[in-house]
């Protein structure tokens, strides 16, 4: 099949979260299955300045309508290996920035123009490059209008650009909401600015475009696919989603086992595998030393995430005394809401030998935290899929996670199933988290129990091969 993906992030070219990991490894897997995969990405500064870009070929020049202007852009083709091509859409006014969506926790003021233009530029690029795709798969609000613009362009030019369109929802909490006045940048007839179009409570919502105007909607776990049909998790989109429920499919993400494998991971001070966990102990000591934490016979708990409400930082903060009083260790690697950064840093300052908080984005450090911790924490309030709980199981670090979204689908509770259990699940509440922490401590004290849970996790197969096969099956049965 000829498959096109369009997104705003892809590892290693641009990453702020799991979306990048997913587009990177899904496209790689699909190309390994023999499909021709093209990926559209904005030509961010990081991409333009990369050594690979020096070899990129300018392919086409675009003039894309945005309101009452035509704005120029250029598409560069960068081969990413066999059967994979990345198309970077360059318009420096919009994308020559170091952060994709904003800086200092504030979204850029021109995100409406940037991403509406980007959606149109992708479609115009597909037309000019004459790709004739079987599958066009867009991801999240940043590409939400592309499936609609594609059908509009097909009609205008009396051509076929893609047989079927797919829209993947990675996180319904981010909807691409803009003032209704931004609708003019779409150049769509006003009937699309209505309830069954992209209008949303007197604003416009780009994610709604993806929900209404793609042939199939994918989300990143089966459980989240059910949850988002309810007011509790639907973020106001449950009505729109319910009208499309027969076209909504949940496929749990996988993980890139080329990048996340403790037996070959060059980012770690020592490598290890199930048959010899010596290296994991070395990683633990290295992590504690590096962060100035004291050695302990009690567990080291790690967490790597965006510091936002979604990730359950309030739940974590409510139990900080556990880490100081019970003589455990806590390592937090994350950036985000300044109020969370400040509160966590205060705890680290008052308990420097027990709690360490690093408010940086650091890929290598994220591997060390996964490897060097004894437990991984994920008290998320909601979690479409989550990747770190899978990384941690593979790294022999059982997760303690909320029983929501993809965490429910990818973690087996050790208390329910001692033979296969690889972590602890709890309701996302302060008390339930506290209970899980206490239980994790007692399981850690029973060496053979802990080792069993650890081994169960290491043995699980989270590789993309399975998930990508589900995408492949969905694509081929749809076209
Ligand atoms: P989300 O996409 O909601 O942020 P995921 O669990 O799907 O959550 O993916 C988050 C990804 O971002 C993981 O690969 C995680 O390791 C990474 N990550 C988050 N914060 C940091 C950080 N401060 N440094 C390095 N990697 C981080
Ligand atoms: C989102 C979700 C996360 C998911 C990731 C990749 O950012 O918050 O749960 O794993 O996308 O699909």
Coordinates of C-alpha atoms in Angstrom, one line a residue, residues 4-5 17 19 32 80 130 188 204 227 232 288 293 330-331 347 358 362 368 377 382:
X4 CA 0.9 8.8 4.0
X5 CA 1.1 9.9 7.6
X17 CA 5.7 13.6 23.9
X19 CA 3.0 11.3 19.6
X32 CA 9.4 -2.8 7.2
X80 CA 14.6 7.9 6.0
X130 CA 1.3 13.2 -7.3
X188 CA -14.3 26.7 3.6
X204 CA -13.7 26.4 16.0
X227 CA -13.9 6.1 27.6
X232 CA -16.1 11.9 32.0
X288 CA 21.3 7.6 42.9
X293 CA 20.5 10.5 46.6
X330 CA 11.8 9.5 44.4
X331 CA 13.2 10.6 41.1
X347 CA 10.3 18.9 48.2
X358 CA 15.0 17.4 37.3
X362 CA 16.5 14.8 28.5
X368 CA 18.4 6.0 33.1
X377 CA 4.9 5.8 38.9
X382 CA -6.6 10.0 32.2

